[in-house]
C-alpha cells in the first residue's frame, strides 16, 4: 500500500504580529520620534524665533512718560529692527538697513553711558525711545523751551499741550557734556555760558551722531542730559502699539481690566 504524500506544514511568518496586523487590515505601528528629534525640532523653532527677533521685529515696553502723548506708560510696541540695520547681539556689528534716520522719526536706541545712573545702581545704558531732532551737520539750540533746527523754529503741535510746562532756566551738572560742541559768535547767536533745560546751544552735531528729545520736554531725560547718540546704538523704529494698559490704575488683574482698547493698533508717528 502506497504511503500518502505528506502535506507540508504551513509557513510561519518571521513576524506573527505583522501577520495579525495584515489580517486585520492595519499597518504595524511605527515607533514615535525619539528625544533627539524633539530636541532638534525645539532647537529649530528657537533659532527661527531668535533670527526674527534679531533681524526683523521685537517687542518693546514703554516704562516712562517721556514721550507723552505719543507713547504712554504701559504701551507695548512692535519695533522694526530692519529699517536702520539689525544689530548682532553680543557684538558691535550692525547689518545694513534700508533707510537712514531722518529728523522727526521716533527711534529705539541704546543710551550713551550715564554715569549718574550707574552711581545710583541703575542700568547705565538702557534701551530708550525718543524723537530724533538732530542729524549729522545740523545746528540745534533752544530758547525759552522753543527748539530751533538750523535756525528754523519747531514749536510742538497742539496735542503736546497736555504736558506740563516747567522752568526753562532749570540747571543740571549733566549739561556739561555740551561744552565741546557749543558754538559761539554764529548767525544763530552764542551758546549760554551755563546751559539750562530750555536754553542751550547752538550745538553742531558731528558725523555719525544724533540728538534725541522726548515729546514731554519737561519730563524727559534725553540728549540734553546724556549727550549725542552714536549711529551704531540705533535698534529700530516703532511700528504700532499691539497692547496697552493703564499702569497707574493699579487694580487687581489690571493687565486685563485696565486695557486701553483705543490704543491697540495705534501707529507711531
GROMACS .gro file of C-alpha atoms in nm, residues 243-247 249-260:
model
   17
  243UNK     CA    1  -0.104   9.610   2.366
  244UNK     CA    2  -0.158   9.888   2.618
  245UNK     CA    3  -0.273   9.902   2.979
  246UNK     CA    4  -0.306  10.180   3.232
  247UNK     CA    5  -0.012  10.112   3.461
  249UNK     CA    6  -0.466  10.232   3.780
  250UNK     CA    7  -0.315   9.954   3.998
  251UNK     CA    8  -0.633   9.748   4.017
  252UNK     CA    9  -0.635   9.369   4.069
  253UNK     CA   10  -0.592   9.191   3.736
  254UNK     CA   11  -0.511   9.529   3.585
  255UNK     CA   12  -0.341   9.372   3.285
  256UNK     CA   13  -0.692   9.258   3.185
  257UNK     CA   14  -0.924   9.517   3.339
  258UNK     CA   15  -0.724   9.828   3.254
  259UNK     CA   16  -0.655   9.761   2.887
  260UNK     CA   17  -0.660  10.075   2.671
   0.00000   0.00000   0.00000
